Amino acid sequence: MQELEEDEEELYEHHRMIVEKGQELVRLDKYLMMRMQNATRNKIQNGIDLGLVKVNESVTKASYKVKPYDVVTVSLPHPPREGGIEPENIPLDIVYEDDDLLVVNKPAGMVVHPAFGHWEGTLVNALVYHFQNLPTHRNGEARPGLVHRIDKETSGLLVIAKNDYAMTHLAKQFFDHSIERTYYALVWGELKNEEGTITGHIGRSIKDRKIRAVFPDGSVGKHAVTHYKVLKNLRYVSLVKCNLETGRTHQIRVHFKHIGHPLFNDSTYGGDRILRGTLFSKYEQYVGNCFKICPRHALHAKSLGFIHPTTGQFMQFDTDLPADMQNLLEKWEKYVNNE
């Protein structure tokens, strides 16, 4: 089963409370402590400070006195579950690290966290081995330090929180879609426009619940926006840079499938067959060799930008294309130039 990239909103537990008629005046943080299991006072106060708690749809302070019929809404990172994760001595490509966070460059083929069918060899197993006392969240699943994910076969950058405050701060940036994320993808065909925006609700496919689909009328799924720019037009395939305005499951893969340009070798969304070019046996053999060079969907999370939780400074990280995508690109460039 393919691992799914989650919507940022799903990284949160959401609560909506209407204060009881007989409730005496009490501080907001104290009220939430009484009402929310598994939430520490620090976690609640951090959430209030970061605007993740609202009273009557307005951000307020921890000292606000809750009164009857107030409507309190809360969006906080999920609490930890009981039970451990097996630490594994798996090497990590750490791009940056300080006391609050680290940025890792995940290789293609590595699942981000343990789930059914993938209990070992995940990024989380490696994190638990290399770093102790990472914060966790998600009721029912332990995910030390994770504030976002990328698919198993997608390579690239992930930011990991090393303490509760950093986790809440970073999670809010994902929740607000203020994180800057750039992906490079190799897609089938020539795009009509060199720059553009793909907009369309994404939800579970009605025909196959394991995959996602676009619902242009907005009747199903969640609003999703992908901005793209063509970097290289190679007739049969194109290298595109994608910036996510939202973070939906399989967003880039689903959006490009929707406009008729599936990612190269994306077996889930139809990119693992010849979609552009001739059916001559020599060309078929060439494309087959390309599939072998990059035996996964050609997608890389190339850059990541966010505000540091403690310093308040904007931080930007960038990586080179991994070898398989680089070799694939060079092979297509050589093919087109020699035609």
mmCIF file of C-alpha atoms in Angstrom:
data_model
loop_
_atom_site.group_PDB
_atom_site.id
_atom_site.type_symbol
_atom_site.label_atom_id
_atom_site.label_comp_id
_atom_site.label_asym_id
_atom_site.label_seq_id
_atom_site.Cartn_x
_atom_site.Cartn_y
_atom_site.Cartn_z
ATOM 1 C CA MET A 1 0.000 0.000 0.000
ATOM 2 C CA GLN A 2 1.259 3.477 -0.871
ATOM 3 C CA GLU A 3 1.990 5.744 2.052
ATOM 4 C CA LEU A 4 -0.150 8.846 1.921
ATOM 5 C CA GLU A 5 0.998 12.369 2.473
ATOM 6 C CA GLU A 6 -1.409 13.928 4.928
ATOM 7 C CA ASP A 7 -3.259 17.167 4.758
ATOM 8 C CA GLU A 8 -1.703 19.569 7.252
ATOM 9 C CA GLU A 9 -5.065 19.956 9.019
ATOM 10 C CA GLU A 10 -5.067 16.230 9.792
ATOM 11 C CA LEU A 11 -1.980 16.651 11.945
ATOM 12 C CA TYR A 12 -4.218 18.338 14.514
ATOM 13 C CA GLU A 13 -6.878 17.301 16.936
ATOM 14 C CA HIS A 14 -9.819 19.654 16.651
ATOM 15 C CA HIS A 15 -12.171 20.530 19.501
ATOM 16 C CA ARG A 16 -15.252 22.744 19.631
ATOM 17 C CA MET A 17 -16.727 23.417 23.039
ATOM 18 C CA ILE A 18 -19.712 25.474 24.098
ATOM 19 C CA VAL A 19 -19.226 26.609 27.688
ATOM 20 C CA GLU A 20 -21.942 25.268 29.972
ATOM 21 C CA LYS A 21 -24.693 27.506 31.356
ATOM 22 C CA GLY A 22 -23.517 27.156 34.959
ATOM 23 C CA GLN A 23 -19.784 27.551 34.337
ATOM 24 C CA GLU A 24 -18.142 29.984 36.752
ATOM 25 C CA LEU A 25 -15.636 32.514 35.415
ATOM 26 C CA VAL A 26 -12.275 30.793 34.951
ATOM 27 C CA ARG A 27 -9.091 31.421 32.975
ATOM 28 C CA LEU A 28 -9.091 29.996 29.465
ATOM 29 C CA ASP A 29 -5.981 27.881 30.004
ATOM 30 C CA LYS A 30 -7.384 26.445 33.225
ATOM 31 C CA TYR A 31 -10.718 25.685 31.553
ATOM 32 C CA LEU A 32 -8.971 23.782 28.764
ATOM 33 C CA MET A 33 -6.847 21.871 31.256
ATOM 34 C CA MET A 34 -10.069 20.632 32.840
ATOM 35 C CA ARG A 35 -11.673 19.734 29.526
ATOM 36 C CA MET A 36 -8.812 18.230 27.475
ATOM 37 C CA GLN A 37 -7.171 14.928 28.280
ATOM 38 C CA ASN A 38 -3.470 14.399 27.518
ATOM 39 C CA ALA A 39 -2.847 18.139 27.082
ATOM 40 C CA THR A 40 -0.196 19.717 29.287
ATOM 41 C CA ARG A 41 -0.457 23.272 30.567
ATOM 42 C CA ASN A 42 2.583 24.260 28.467
ATOM 43 C CA LYS A 43 1.057 22.781 25.326
ATOM 44 C CA ILE A 44 -2.218 24.629 25.911
ATOM 45 C CA GLN A 45 -0.491 27.931 26.675
ATOM 46 C CA ASN A 46 1.744 27.579 23.610
ATOM 47 C CA GLY A 47 -1.337 26.906 21.514
ATOM 48 C CA ILE A 48 -3.089 29.983 22.883
ATOM 49 C CA ASP A 49 -0.013 32.155 22.295
ATOM 50 C CA LEU A 50 0.219 30.940 18.692
ATOM 51 C CA GLY A 51 -3.449 31.587 17.946
ATOM 52 C CA LEU A 52 -4.493 27.932 17.786
ATOM 53 C CA VAL A 53 -7.201 28.520 20.400
ATOM 54 C CA LYS A 54 -10.110 30.859 19.671
ATOM 55 C CA VAL A 55 -13.052 32.084 21.712
ATOM 56 C CA ASN A 56 -16.092 33.103 19.666
ATOM 57 C CA GLU A 57 -13.876 32.907 16.549
ATOM 58 C CA SER A 58 -11.346 35.396 17.951
ATOM 59 C CA VAL A 59 -7.780 34.811 19.148
ATOM 60 C CA THR A 60 -7.432 35.667 22.814
ATOM 61 C CA LYS A 61 -5.068 35.353 25.806
ATOM 62 C CA ALA A 62 -4.644 32.578 28.345
ATOM 63 C CA SER A 63 -5.903 34.970 31.026
ATOM 64 C CA TYR A 64 -9.254 35.468 29.288
ATOM 65 C CA LYS A 65 -12.103 34.544 31.652
ATOM 66 C CA VAL A 66 -14.343 31.964 30.040
ATOM 67 C CA LYS A 67 -18.061 32.627 30.548
ATOM 68 C CA PRO A 68 -21.233 30.650 29.833
ATOM 69 C CA TYR A 69 -22.116 30.095 26.150
ATOM 70 C CA ASP A 70 -18.646 31.048 24.900
ATOM 71 C CA VAL A 71 -17.666 28.915 21.901
ATOM 72 C CA VAL A 72 -14.078 27.665 22.282
ATOM 73 C CA THR A 73 -12.303 26.064 19.315
ATOM 74 C CA VAL A 74 -8.935 24.336 19.636
ATOM 75 C CA SER A 75 -6.498 22.959 17.024
ATOM 76 C CA LEU A 76 -3.457 21.391 18.690
ATOM 77 C CA PRO A 77 -0.950 18.740 17.607
ATOM 78 C CA HIS A 78 -2.283 15.306 18.518
ATOM 79 C CA PRO A 79 -1.254 13.883 21.903
ATOM 80 C CA PRO A 80 1.129 10.921 22.156
ATOM 81 C CA ARG A 81 -0.122 7.402 22.426
ATOM 82 C CA GLU A 82 1.214 4.869 24.865
ATOM 83 C CA GLY A 83 3.653 2.363 23.433
ATOM 84 C CA GLY A 84 7.095 2.704 21.976
ATOM 85 C CA ILE A 85 8.706 2.617 18.559
ATOM 86 C CA GLU A 86 11.653 0.332 17.938
ATOM 87 C CA PRO A 87 14.841 2.419 17.568
ATOM 88 C CA GLU A 88 16.882 1.498 14.503
ATOM 89 C CA ASN A 89 20.409 2.568 13.643
ATOM 90 C CA ILE A 90 19.592 3.888 10.180
ATOM 91 C CA PRO A 91 21.870 6.652 8.815
ATOM 92 C CA LEU A 92 20.220 10.044 8.371
ATOM 93 C CA ASP A 93 21.179 12.741 5.887
ATOM 94 C CA ILE A 94 20.925 15.728 8.248
ATOM 95 C CA VAL A 95 21.025 19.034 6.366
ATOM 96 C CA TYR A 96 20.719 21.230 9.482
ATOM 97 C CA GLU A 97 20.334 20.794 13.232
ATOM 98 C CA ASP A 98 20.056 22.979 16.328
ATOM 99 C CA ASP A 99 18.442 22.673 19.766
ATOM 100 C CA ASP A 100 14.907 23.114 18.396
ATOM 101 C CA LEU A 101 14.748 21.279 15.090
ATOM 102 C CA LEU A 102 16.535 19.390 12.386
ATOM 103 C CA VAL A 103 16.090 19.227 8.617
ATOM 104 C CA VAL A 104 16.631 15.858 6.961
ATOM 105 C CA ASN A 105 16.928 14.854 3.321
ATOM 106 C CA LYS A 106 14.837 11.684 3.038
ATOM 107 C CA PRO A 107 15.808 9.161 0.363
ATOM 108 C CA ALA A 108 13.232 7.668 -1.987
ATOM 109 C CA GLY A 109 11.932 4.326 -0.737
ATOM 110 C CA MET A 110 11.911 5.241 2.959
ATOM 111 C CA VAL A 111 8.527 5.379 4.677
ATOM 112 C CA VAL A 112 8.256 8.370 6.997
ATOM 113 C CA HIS A 113 6.604 6.673 9.979
ATOM 114 C CA PRO A 114 5.488 3.189 11.066
ATOM 115 C CA ALA A 115 2.119 2.057 9.771
ATOM 116 C CA PHE A 116 0.445 -1.151 8.670
ATOM 117 C CA GLY A 117 2.937 -3.040 6.516
ATOM 118 C CA HIS A 118 5.814 -0.711 7.411
ATOM 119 C CA TRP A 119 6.735 -1.225 11.060
ATOM 120 C CA GLU A 120 10.494 -1.136 10.504
ATOM 121 C CA GLY A 121 13.026 0.854 8.549
ATOM 122 C CA THR A 122 11.116 4.138 8.693
ATOM 123 C CA LEU A 123 12.392 7.644 9.249
ATOM 124 C CA VAL A 124 10.739 7.663 12.673
ATOM 125 C CA ASN A 125 12.570 4.464 13.680
ATOM 126 C CA ALA A 126 15.808 6.229 12.773
ATOM 127 C CA LEU A 127 14.837 9.430 14.616
ATOM 128 C CA VAL A 128 14.014 7.517 17.806
ATOM 129 C CA TYR A 129 17.467 5.920 17.667
ATOM 130 C CA HIS A 130 19.417 9.125 17.015
ATOM 131 C CA PHE A 131 17.391 11.557 19.148
ATOM 132 C CA GLN A 132 15.827 10.921 22.522
ATOM 133 C CA ASN A 133 12.797 12.692 23.985
ATOM 134 C CA LEU A 134 11.399 13.974 20.689
ATOM 135 C CA PRO A 135 7.844 15.306 21.037
ATOM 136 C CA THR A 136 5.078 13.076 19.717
ATOM 137 C CA HIS A 137 1.549 13.550 18.506
ATOM 138 C CA ARG A 138 -1.407 11.896 16.796
ATOM 139 C CA ASN A 139 -3.878 9.991 18.906
ATOM 140 C CA GLY A 140 -3.390 6.318 18.065
ATOM 141 C CA GLU A 141 -0.068 6.765 16.257
ATOM 142 C CA ALA A 142 3.258 7.870 17.655
ATOM 143 C CA ARG A 143 5.147 10.215 15.363
ATOM 144 C CA PRO A 144 8.167 11.677 17.134
ATOM 145 C CA GLY A 145 8.952 15.160 15.923
ATOM 146 C CA LEU A 146 6.890 14.979 12.737
ATOM 147 C CA VAL A 147 4.943 18.026 11.613
ATOM 148 C CA HIS A 148 4.546 16.939 7.967
ATOM 149 C CA ARG A 149 5.200 13.985 5.678
ATOM 150 C CA ILE A 150 6.104 13.115 2.118
ATOM 151 C CA ASP A 151 5.311 9.910 0.256
ATOM 152 C CA LYS A 152 7.491 6.831 0.557
ATOM 153 C CA GLU A 153 8.806 7.185 -3.010
ATOM 154 C CA THR A 154 9.188 10.968 -2.877
ATOM 155 C CA SER A 155 12.671 12.106 -1.892
ATOM 156 C CA GLY A 156 13.605 15.376 -0.229
ATOM 157 C CA LEU A 157 13.425 17.698 2.733
ATOM 158 C CA LEU A 158 11.497 17.322 5.977
ATOM 159 C CA VAL A 159 11.698 19.458 9.114
ATOM 160 C CA ILE A 160 11.598 17.630 12.464
ATOM 161 C CA ALA A 161 10.764 19.315 15.783
ATOM 162 C CA LYS A 162 12.934 18.519 18.806
ATOM 163 C CA ASN A 163 10.688 19.974 21.515
ATOM 164 C CA ASP A 164 6.999 20.679 22.112
ATOM 165 C CA TYR A 165 7.199 24.414 21.489
ATOM 166 C CA ALA A 166 8.997 23.962 18.165
ATOM 167 C CA MET A 167 6.486 21.323 17.186
ATOM 168 C CA THR A 168 3.474 23.525 17.880
ATOM 169 C CA HIS A 169 5.081 26.545 16.206
ATOM 170 C CA LEU A 170 6.056 24.632 13.052
ATOM 171 C CA ALA A 171 2.752 22.775 12.907
ATOM 172 C CA LYS A 172 0.917 26.099 12.941
ATOM 173 C CA GLN A 173 2.960 27.283 9.955
ATOM 174 C CA PHE A 174 1.923 24.181 8.033
ATOM 175 C CA PHE A 175 -1.649 24.604 9.219
ATOM 176 C CA ASP A 176 -1.626 28.223 7.970
ATOM 177 C CA HIS A 177 0.062 27.184 4.679
ATOM 178 C CA SER A 178 2.860 29.685 5.343
ATOM 179 C CA ILE A 179 5.659 27.134 4.905
ATOM 180 C CA GLU A 180 7.440 27.551 1.559
ATOM 181 C CA ARG A 181 7.840 24.232 -0.235
ATOM 182 C CA THR A 182 9.283 23.682 -3.695
ATOM 183 C CA TYR A 183 9.161 20.341 -5.480
ATOM 184 C CA TYR A 184 10.771 19.276 -8.759
ATOM 185 C CA ALA A 185 8.812 16.794 -10.859
ATOM 186 C CA LEU A 186 9.348 15.189 -14.230
ATOM 187 C CA VAL A 187 5.960 14.891 -15.958
ATOM 188 C CA TRP A 188 4.835 13.399 -19.233
ATOM 189 C CA GLY A 189 4.427 15.714 -22.226
ATOM 190 C CA GLU A 190 4.712 19.414 -23.029
ATOM 191 C CA LEU A 191 2.583 21.728 -20.929
ATOM 192 C CA LYS A 192 0.482 24.273 -22.779
ATOM 193 C CA ASN A 193 1.651 27.149 -20.564
ATOM 194 C CA GLU A 194 5.148 27.631 -19.160
ATOM 195 C CA GLU A 195 3.677 28.876 -15.894
ATOM 196 C CA GLY A 196 0.332 28.185 -14.345
ATOM 197 C CA THR A 197 -1.822 27.266 -11.396
ATOM 198 C CA ILE A 198 -3.783 24.062 -10.962
ATOM 199 C CA THR A 199 -6.827 24.451 -8.726
ATOM 200 C CA GLY A 200 -9.256 21.694 -7.845
ATOM 201 C CA HIS A 201 -10.654 19.990 -4.767
ATOM 202 C CA ILE A 202 -8.855 16.728 -3.925
ATOM 203 C CA GLY A 203 -10.545 13.820 -2.187
ATOM 204 C CA ARG A 204 -10.666 10.040 -2.178
ATOM 205 C CA SER A 205 -11.522 8.601 -5.577
ATOM 206 C CA ILE A 206 -15.066 7.274 -5.801
ATOM 207 C CA LYS A 207 -13.826 4.388 -7.986
ATOM 208 C CA ASP A 208 -10.788 3.466 -5.876
ATOM 209 C CA ARG A 209 -10.647 4.574 -2.232
ATOM 210 C CA LYS A 210 -6.869 3.967 -2.055
ATOM 211 C CA ILE A 211 -6.091 6.865 -4.374
ATOM 212 C CA ARG A 212 -7.090 10.502 -4.736
ATOM 213 C CA ALA A 213 -8.922 12.359 -7.475
ATOM 214 C CA VAL A 214 -9.778 15.940 -8.411
ATOM 215 C CA PHE A 215 -13.371 17.148 -8.038
ATOM 216 C CA PRO A 216 -13.521 20.445 -10.004
ATOM 217 C CA ASP A 217 -17.024 21.328 -8.814
ATOM 218 C CA GLY A 218 -15.881 21.242 -5.187
ATOM 219 C CA SER A 219 -18.565 18.732 -4.220
ATOM 220 C CA VAL A 220 -16.015 16.358 -2.660
ATOM 221 C CA GLY A 221 -12.644 16.753 -0.993
ATOM 222 C CA LYS A 222 -10.673 19.806 0.073
ATOM 223 C CA HIS A 223 -9.550 22.944 -1.738
ATOM 224 C CA ALA A 224 -6.096 22.463 -3.300
ATOM 225 C CA VAL A 225 -3.799 24.816 -5.213
ATOM 226 C CA THR A 226 -0.525 23.972 -6.990
ATOM 227 C CA HIS A 227 1.592 26.622 -8.756
ATOM 228 C CA TYR A 228 4.033 25.400 -11.383
ATOM 229 C CA LYS A 229 6.727 26.621 -13.762
ATOM 230 C CA VAL A 230 8.306 24.633 -16.595
ATOM 231 C CA LEU A 231 12.085 24.515 -16.160
ATOM 232 C CA LYS A 232 12.903 22.240 -19.106
ATOM 233 C CA ASN A 233 10.735 21.251 -22.061
ATOM 234 C CA LEU A 234 12.042 17.971 -23.482
ATOM 235 C CA ARG A 235 9.145 17.311 -25.903
ATOM 236 C CA TYR A 236 8.222 13.939 -24.444
ATOM 237 C CA VAL A 237 8.641 14.993 -20.813
ATOM 238 C CA SER A 238 8.965 18.260 -18.903
ATOM 239 C CA LEU A 239 10.801 19.203 -15.717
ATOM 240 C CA VAL A 240 8.508 21.401 -13.628
ATOM 241 C CA LYS A 241 8.973 23.336 -10.407
ATOM 242 C CA CYS A 242 5.946 23.164 -8.117
ATOM 243 C CA ASN A 243 5.025 25.351 -5.168
ATOM 244 C CA LEU A 244 2.274 24.156 -2.874
ATOM 245 C CA GLU A 245 -0.274 26.620 -1.564
ATOM 246 C CA THR A 246 -2.070 23.774 0.221
ATOM 247 C CA GLY A 247 -0.858 20.378 1.425
ATOM 248 C CA ARG A 248 -3.274 17.699 0.256
ATOM 249 C CA THR A 249 -2.707 13.986 -0.042
ATOM 250 C CA HIS A 250 -0.708 13.254 -3.239
ATOM 251 C CA GLN A 251 -1.482 16.818 -4.333
ATOM 252 C CA ILE A 252 1.149 17.278 -7.077
ATOM 253 C CA ARG A 253 0.634 13.774 -8.437
ATOM 254 C CA VAL A 254 -3.147 14.110 -8.527
ATOM 255 C CA HIS A 255 -3.180 17.621 -10.003
ATOM 256 C CA PHE A 256 -0.823 16.767 -12.868
ATOM 257 C CA LYS A 257 -2.766 13.575 -13.597
ATOM 258 C CA HIS A 258 -5.892 15.742 -13.745
ATOM 259 C CA ILE A 259 -4.465 18.067 -16.419
ATOM 260 C CA GLY A 260 -3.186 15.136 -18.503
ATOM 261 C CA HIS A 261 0.477 15.144 -17.474
ATOM 262 C CA PRO A 262 1.059 12.361 -14.918
ATOM 263 C CA LEU A 263 4.418 12.192 -13.169
ATOM 264 C CA PHE A 264 6.944 10.011 -14.953
ATOM 265 C CA ASN A 265 6.811 6.409 -13.676
ATOM 266 C CA ASP A 266 3.973 7.118 -11.216
ATOM 267 C CA SER A 267 2.305 3.706 -11.152
ATOM 268 C CA THR A 268 -0.559 4.911 -8.963
ATOM 269 C CA TYR A 269 -1.650 7.662 -11.348
ATOM 270 C CA GLY A 270 -0.867 6.130 -14.745
ATOM 271 C CA GLY A 271 2.618 7.490 -15.390
ATOM 272 C CA ASP A 272 4.320 4.099 -15.631
ATOM 273 C CA ARG A 273 3.510 3.616 -19.333
ATOM 274 C CA ILE A 274 4.338 5.476 -22.533
ATOM 275 C CA LEU A 275 2.111 8.550 -22.725
ATOM 276 C CA ARG A 276 4.074 10.591 -25.272
ATOM 277 C CA GLY A 277 6.075 9.533 -28.319
ATOM 278 C CA THR A 278 5.954 6.661 -30.809
ATOM 279 C CA LEU A 279 5.203 2.998 -30.282
ATOM 280 C CA PHE A 280 8.310 1.837 -32.146
ATOM 281 C CA SER A 281 10.104 -0.951 -30.324
ATOM 282 C CA LYS A 282 13.335 1.056 -30.099
ATOM 283 C CA TYR A 283 11.520 3.905 -28.305
ATOM 284 C CA GLU A 284 9.680 1.443 -26.067
ATOM 285 C CA GLN A 285 13.010 -0.049 -25.070
ATOM 286 C CA TYR A 286 14.435 3.413 -24.393
ATOM 287 C CA VAL A 287 11.529 4.402 -22.124
ATOM 288 C CA GLY A 288 11.780 1.031 -20.354
ATOM 289 C CA ASN A 289 15.412 1.805 -19.590
ATOM 290 C CA CYS A 290 14.338 5.209 -18.251
ATOM 291 C CA PHE A 291 11.898 3.500 -15.895
ATOM 292 C CA LYS A 292 14.770 1.345 -14.623
ATOM 293 C CA ILE A 293 16.984 4.398 -14.028
ATOM 294 C CA CYS A 294 14.279 6.013 -11.855
ATOM 295 C CA PRO A 295 12.129 3.130 -10.536
ATOM 296 C CA ARG A 296 9.680 5.437 -8.736
ATOM 297 C CA HIS A 297 7.588 8.506 -9.430
ATOM 298 C CA ALA A 298 9.958 11.341 -10.337
ATOM 299 C CA LEU A 299 9.249 13.786 -7.511
ATOM 300 C CA HIS A 300 11.689 15.500 -5.143
ATOM 301 C CA ALA A 301 10.974 17.918 -2.272
ATOM 302 C CA LYS A 302 13.793 20.253 -3.250
ATOM 303 C CA SER A 303 13.516 23.257 -0.941
ATOM 304 C CA LEU A 304 11.884 24.157 2.343
ATOM 305 C CA GLY A 305 11.465 27.551 3.991
ATOM 306 C CA PHE A 306 9.994 28.399 7.399
ATOM 307 C CA ILE A 307 10.284 30.758 10.355
ATOM 308 C CA HIS A 308 12.487 29.419 13.130
ATOM 309 C CA PRO A 309 10.340 28.868 16.250
ATOM 310 C CA THR A 310 12.840 30.454 18.650
ATOM 311 C CA THR A 311 14.820 33.037 16.674
ATOM 312 C CA GLY A 312 11.955 34.224 14.472
ATOM 313 C CA GLN A 313 14.307 34.215 11.476
ATOM 314 C CA PHE A 314 13.237 32.865 8.097
ATOM 315 C CA MET A 315 15.295 29.793 7.175
ATOM 316 C CA GLN A 316 15.631 28.355 3.677
ATOM 317 C CA PHE A 317 17.095 24.971 2.755
ATOM 318 C CA ASP A 318 17.765 23.509 -0.665
ATOM 319 C CA THR A 319 18.968 20.148 -1.999
ATOM 320 C CA ASP A 320 20.294 18.821 -5.290
ATOM 321 C CA LEU A 321 18.206 16.445 -7.349
ATOM 322 C CA PRO A 322 18.931 12.864 -6.253
ATOM 323 C CA ALA A 323 21.049 10.741 -8.572
ATOM 324 C CA ASP A 324 18.161 8.754 -10.069
ATOM 325 C CA MET A 325 16.248 11.865 -11.157
ATOM 326 C CA GLN A 326 19.444 13.595 -12.315
ATOM 327 C CA ASN A 327 20.429 10.585 -14.444
ATOM 328 C CA LEU A 328 16.898 10.354 -15.826
ATOM 329 C CA LEU A 329 16.914 14.016 -16.794
ATOM 330 C CA GLU A 330 20.306 13.743 -18.480
ATOM 331 C CA LYS A 331 19.159 10.675 -20.444
ATOM 332 C CA TRP A 332 16.096 12.522 -21.779
ATOM 333 C CA GLU A 333 18.154 15.614 -22.634
ATOM 334 C CA LYS A 334 20.613 13.474 -24.600
ATOM 335 C CA TYR A 335 17.774 11.667 -26.393
ATOM 336 C CA VAL A 336 16.091 14.913 -27.487
ATOM 337 C CA ASN A 337 19.363 16.566 -28.541
ATOM 338 C CA ASN A 338 20.356 13.560 -30.676
ATOM 339 C CA GLU A 339 17.072 13.282 -32.561
#
